[in-house]
Every structure is written in structure tokens, then in C-alpha cells.
CSV table of C-alpha atoms in Angstrom, one decimal:
chain,number,residue,atom,x,y,z
A,1309,ASP,CA,100.4,120.9,117.2
A,1310,GLN,CA,98.9,118.2,115.0
A,1311,GLN,CA,101.8,117.1,112.8
A,1312,VAL,CA,99.7,114.5,111.0
A,1313,LYS,CA,96.1,115.4,109.9
A,1314,GLN,CA,93.3,113.4,108.5
A,1315,ASN,CA,90.7,116.1,107.7
A,1316,SER,CA,87.8,113.8,106.9
A,1317,PRO,CA,86.4,112.2,110.0
A,1318,SER,CA,84.2,109.9,107.9
A,1319,LEU,CA,83.8,108.6,104.4
A,1320,SER,CA,81.0,106.6,102.8
A,1321,VAL,CA,81.6,104.6,99.6
A,1322,GLN,CA,79.5,102.2,97.6
A,1323,GLU,CA,80.7,98.6,97.4
A,1324,GLY,CA,82.9,97.9,94.4
A,1325,ARG,CA,83.9,101.6,93.9
A,1326,ILE,CA,87.2,103.2,94.9
A,1327,SER,CA,87.8,104.5,98.4
A,1328,ILE,CA,90.3,107.3,98.7
A,1329,LEU,CA,91.6,108.3,102.2
A,1330,ASN,CA,93.8,111.3,102.6
A,1331,CYS,CA,96.4,112.4,105.0
A,1332,ASP,CA,98.6,115.6,105.3
A,1333,TYR,CA,101.7,116.1,107.4
A,1334,THR,CA,103.7,119.1,108.4
A,1335,ASN,CA,107.1,117.7,109.5
A,1336,SER,CA,109.5,117.4,106.6
A,1337,MET,CA,111.7,115.1,108.7
A,1338,PHE,CA,109.1,112.3,108.4
A,1339,ASP,CA,110.4,109.7,105.9
A,1340,TYR,CA,108.4,106.6,106.6
A,1341,PHE,CA,104.6,106.5,106.4
A,1342,LEU,CA,102.1,103.7,107.2
A,1343,TRP,CA,98.4,103.1,107.1
A,1344,TYR,CA,96.6,101.0,109.8
A,1345,LYS,CA,93.0,99.8,109.9
A,1346,LYS,CA,91.2,99.5,113.2
A,1347,TYR,CA,88.0,97.6,114.1
A,1348,PRO,CA,86.2,98.3,117.4
A,1349,ALA,CA,87.7,96.5,120.4
A,1350,GLU,CA,90.9,95.5,118.4
A,1351,GLY,CA,94.3,97.0,118.0
A,1352,PRO,CA,95.4,98.7,114.8
A,1353,THR,CA,96.2,96.3,112.0
A,1354,PHE,CA,99.1,97.2,109.6
A,1355,LEU,CA,97.9,97.6,106.0
A,1356,ILE,CA,100.7,99.2,103.9
A,1357,SER,CA,103.7,101.4,104.2
A,1358,ILE,CA,105.8,103.7,102.0
A,1359,SER,CA,109.2,105.2,102.4
A,1360,SER,CA,110.0,108.7,101.2
A,1361,ILE,CA,112.2,107.4,98.4
A,1362,LYS,CA,109.1,106.1,96.7
A,1363,ASP,CA,105.9,107.8,95.5
A,1364,LYS,CA,103.8,104.8,95.2
A,1365,ASN,CA,103.4,101.3,96.8
A,1366,GLU,CA,100.9,98.7,95.9
A,1367,ASP,CA,99.7,95.6,97.8
A,1368,GLY,CA,96.7,93.9,96.3
A,1369,ARG,CA,93.6,96.1,96.5
A,1370,PHE,CA,95.6,98.8,98.5
A,1371,THR,CA,97.8,101.5,97.0
A,1372,VAL,CA,99.5,104.3,98.9
A,1373,PHE,CA,100.6,107.4,97.1
A,1374,LEU,CA,103.1,109.9,98.5
A,1375,ASN,CA,103.5,113.5,97.3
A,1376,LYS,CA,106.5,114.9,99.3
A,1377,SER,CA,106.3,118.4,97.9
A,1378,ALA,CA,102.7,118.7,99.0
A,1379,LYS,CA,103.4,116.7,102.2
A,1380,HIS,CA,100.4,114.6,101.3
A,1381,LEU,CA,99.7,110.9,101.2
A,1382,SER,CA,96.6,108.9,100.2
A,1383,LEU,CA,95.3,105.4,100.4
A,1384,HIS,CA,93.3,103.9,97.5
A,1385,ILE,CA,91.2,100.8,98.0
A,1386,VAL,CA,89.9,99.2,94.8
A,1387,PRO,CA,87.4,97.6,94.7
A,1388,SER,CA,86.0,98.5,98.1
A,1389,GLN,CA,84.4,95.6,100.0
A,1390,PRO,CA,82.0,95.6,103.1
A,1391,GLY,CA,84.9,94.1,105.2
A,1392,ASP,CA,86.8,97.3,104.6
A,1393,SER,CA,84.5,99.2,106.9
A,1394,ALA,CA,86.7,100.4,109.7
A,1395,VAL,CA,88.6,103.4,111.1
A,1396,TYR,CA,91.8,104.1,109.1
A,1397,PHE,CA,94.8,105.8,110.6
A,1398,CYS,CA,97.8,107.2,108.8
A,1399,ALA,CA,101.0,107.4,110.7
A,1400,ALA,CA,104.4,108.9,110.1
A,1401,SER,CA,107.9,108.5,111.5
A,1402,GLY,CA,111.6,109.4,110.9
A,1403,ILE,CA,114.4,106.8,110.5
A,1404,GLN,CA,116.6,108.6,113.0
A,1405,GLY,CA,116.3,107.6,116.7
A,1406,ALA,CA,113.4,105.9,118.2
A,1407,GLN,CA,110.6,105.1,115.8
A,1408,LYS,CA,107.9,107.2,117.4
A,1409,LEU,CA,104.8,106.8,115.2
A,1410,VAL,CA,102.8,110.0,114.9
A,1411,PHE,CA,99.2,109.3,114.1
A,1412,GLY,CA,96.4,111.2,112.5
A,1413,GLN,CA,93.0,111.4,114.1
A,1414,GLY,CA,91.5,108.6,111.9
A,1415,THR,CA,88.9,108.4,109.1
A,1416,ARG,CA,85.8,106.1,109.6
A,1417,LEU,CA,85.2,104.4,106.3
A,1418,THR,CA,81.8,102.8,105.6
A,1419,ILE,CA,81.2,100.6,102.6
A,1420,ASN,CA,77.6,100.5,101.6
A,1421,PRO,CA,76.2,97.5,99.7
B,638,GLU,CA,104.2,82.9,114.8
B,639,THR,CA,102.5,84.5,117.9
B,640,GLY,CA,101.3,88.0,117.6
B,641,VAL,CA,101.4,90.8,120.2
B,642,THR,CA,99.4,90.0,123.3
B,643,GLN,CA,98.3,92.3,126.1
B,644,SER,CA,96.7,91.8,129.5
B,645,PRO,CA,94.3,92.6,131.0
B,646,THR,CA,91.8,93.4,128.3
B,647,HIS,CA,89.8,95.7,130.6
B,648,LEU,CA,90.6,97.4,133.9
B,649,ILE,CA,88.7,99.8,136.2
B,650,LYS,CA,90.6,101.8,138.8
B,651,THR,CA,89.9,104.8,141.0
B,652,ARG,CA,91.8,108.1,141.0
B,653,GLY,CA,95.1,108.0,142.8
B,654,GLN,CA,95.6,104.3,142.4
B,655,GLN,CA,98.4,102.6,140.4
B,656,VAL,CA,98.1,100.3,137.5
B,657,THR,CA,100.4,97.8,135.6
B,658,LEU,CA,99.7,96.7,132.1
B,659,ARG,CA,101.5,93.9,130.3
B,660,CYS,CA,102.6,93.1,126.8
B,661,SER,CA,104.3,90.2,125.1
B,662,SER,CA,106.0,91.1,121.8
B,663,GLN,CA,105.7,89.2,118.6
B,664,SER,CA,108.3,86.4,118.3
B,665,GLY,CA,111.5,87.7,116.7
B,666,HIS,CA,110.8,91.3,117.8
B,667,ASN,CA,113.1,93.0,120.3
B,668,THR,CA,111.5,96.5,120.5
B,669,VAL,CA,108.3,97.4,122.3
B,670,SER,CA,106.5,100.8,122.0
B,671,TRP,CA,103.5,101.9,124.1
B,672,TYR,CA,100.7,104.2,122.9
B,673,GLN,CA,97.7,105.9,124.6
B,674,GLN,CA,94.6,106.3,122.5
B,675,ALA,CA,91.9,108.5,123.9
B,676,LEU,CA,88.3,108.3,122.5
B,677,GLY,CA,88.0,109.7,119.0
B,678,GLN,CA,91.8,110.4,118.7
B,679,GLY,CA,94.7,108.6,117.1
B,680,PRO,CA,97.2,106.8,119.3
B,681,GLN,CA,99.9,108.9,121.0
B,682,PHE,CA,103.4,107.7,121.6
B,683,ILE,CA,104.3,107.2,125.3
B,684,PHE,CA,107.7,105.5,125.1
B,685,GLN,CA,109.8,102.8,123.5
B,686,TYR,CA,111.9,100.1,125.0
B,687,TYR,CA,114.9,98.3,123.4
B,688,ARG,CA,117.3,96.0,125.1
B,689,GLU,CA,115.6,96.7,128.5
B,690,GLU,CA,116.3,100.4,128.2
B,691,GLU,CA,114.0,103.3,127.5
B,692,ASN,CA,114.8,104.4,123.9
B,693,GLY,CA,112.7,107.5,123.3
B,694,ARG,CA,109.7,109.1,125.2
B,695,GLY,CA,106.7,111.1,124.2
B,696,ASN,CA,105.1,114.0,126.0
B,697,PHE,CA,104.0,112.0,129.1
B,698,PRO,CA,104.8,112.8,132.8
B,699,PRO,CA,107.2,110.7,134.8
B,700,ARG,CA,104.3,108.9,136.6
B,701,PHE,CA,104.2,106.9,133.3
B,702,SER,CA,107.0,104.4,133.5
B,703,GLY,CA,107.9,101.1,131.9
B,704,LEU,CA,110.1,98.0,132.0
B,705,GLN,CA,111.3,95.6,129.4
B,706,PHE,CA,112.4,92.1,130.3
B,707,PRO,CA,115.1,89.8,128.8
B,708,ASN,CA,112.4,87.9,126.8
B,709,TYR,CA,111.4,91.3,125.3
B,710,SER,CA,108.0,91.4,127.1
B,711,SER,CA,107.2,94.7,128.7
B,712,GLU,CA,105.1,96.5,131.4
B,713,LEU,CA,103.6,99.9,131.5
B,714,ASN,CA,103.1,101.4,135.0
B,715,VAL,CA,101.0,104.4,135.7
B,716,ASN,CA,101.1,105.9,139.2
B,717,ALA,CA,98.7,108.4,140.8
B,718,LEU,CA,96.0,107.7,138.2
B,719,GLU,CA,94.0,110.7,137.0
B,720,LEU,CA,90.5,110.7,135.3
B,721,ASP,CA,92.2,111.7,132.0
B,722,ASP,CA,94.2,108.5,132.0
B,723,SER,CA,91.1,106.7,130.9
B,724,ALA,CA,92.0,105.4,127.5
B,725,LEU,CA,93.0,102.4,125.4
B,726,TYR,CA,96.6,101.5,125.9
B,727,LEU,CA,98.3,99.9,123.0
B,728,CYS,CA,101.5,98.0,122.8
B,729,ALA,CA,103.4,97.5,119.5
B,730,SER,CA,106.4,95.5,118.8
B,731,SER,CA,109.0,95.7,115.9
B,732,ALA,CA,112.1,94.0,114.8
B,733,ARG,CA,114.2,97.2,115.1
B,734,THR,CA,114.0,100.5,116.8
B,735,SER,CA,113.4,102.5,113.6
B,736,GLY,CA,112.6,102.1,110.0
B,737,GLU,CA,110.5,99.0,110.7
B,738,THR,CA,106.8,98.4,110.8
B,739,GLN,CA,105.2,98.2,114.3
B,740,TYR,CA,102.6,95.5,114.9
B,741,PHE,CA,100.0,96.3,117.6
B,742,GLY,CA,98.3,94.2,120.2
B,743,PRO,CA,94.6,94.4,121.0
B,744,GLY,CA,95.0,96.9,123.7
B,745,THR,CA,94.0,97.3,127.4
B,746,ARG,CA,90.9,99.5,128.0
B,747,LEU,CA,91.5,101.5,131.3
B,748,LEU,CA,88.7,103.3,133.0
B,749,VAL,CA,89.6,105.6,135.9
B,750,LEU,CA,86.7,106.6,138.2
């Protein structure tokens, strides 16, 4: 049972344009959501997070939106840069008990010059 | 501030052998979580350690075990290795057991032949 889903395995965007990565979840007990970026041969790097009491969080070029009623979150990158090319994972957890992060399958983002 | 480190970076074992992977947490972090990432998948939670005790476990058999030491570093031990154990093993540290961002190390790539 895949509780966190990233339905797009890959996404290609032109440099300077907006990249939008999507993630859906099924467990209504999740209340903390994170996005990680991963380069080959490296561990995931934390990008941005959002708790369920918010619907938007911004950090520089990165903005995460949370729609709790739709159980959907998205990551917007504006403007997209070549260094943003990587695999992006969304992850979810609850605040009760051990913080087990449940990850999606990842979306490979390619920024074209 | 030192980030999360893991050793070794790569490892080749044969089926039936045992393996120990090591992780040093980021300074100031007292919680360590371990994840297994198979090729093309998102990381999957193995277990979490806090104050030298297991604090939550994912859907992994007992041959996956761990330790946490007083300095918060940690080991992951896998007995009776199977071919399907071939994966990237990731360690993440955080300042609390829940509601806190986890920061990942570079991982150990294990190949079981």
C-alpha cells in the first residue's frame, strides 16, 4: 500500500520557467510533509517542509503548497536552474510516536538550457 | 557543524553473510533513523534509535538490528544476507524523535552476490 505517491516519474522544464512537482497521500494522520532533493551517489538533501496547520511555505525559489482536503502537496521552483536537475522525493510523517518518514517514489527533474 | 557521515561507502557481500554499517549523527542530534532505498524506489523506514533504545520499527525482519551508542552514533546490522538486501542504506539524524526534520548521510551502497 503506497501511502505517498508521486505519479510523475520524470519532468522536463526549460531553464528560467517554473517547475511544479506533485505528491498525493492517503493517510489523514500525516501532519508534517517534507521535500528532499537527491543527486546520484549522495544522500537526500532537505529542501523545505510544511506542517498541516499551514497551506503554504516559502524559502527563496522554493514554495510548498498543501491542500489537506485533497491530500495533495506540490513543490514549486521559480525560476528553475540547471543545478535543480535531480530526483525529488516528497515525504510525510505524523507527530505522534517515532518520526517514520514515508517517501514517494521520486520524480526526476531535468532542467534544459 | 559536522553533518551526518556513514561508513563504508560501498560494500560487497555474499548471500548468508553478515554486515555492519555505521553512522555518525550530526552534532546536537540525539535521534538516528535508518532507511533502505532499493533502485528506483523511495527510501523505506527500517527503524529509529533514541537514547540507545529502538523507538519505532518498519516492516523489516528481525535479522535487521541496530545499536545506538552514548555519543549518538549508530550501527545497522543485517544477518543472513539475501540478494534482495542489495540497496542503498541511508542514515538520518534529527534533534527529536518526531516533528523535526531528518538530515541524511551519503549512504552505504550494499551489493549482495
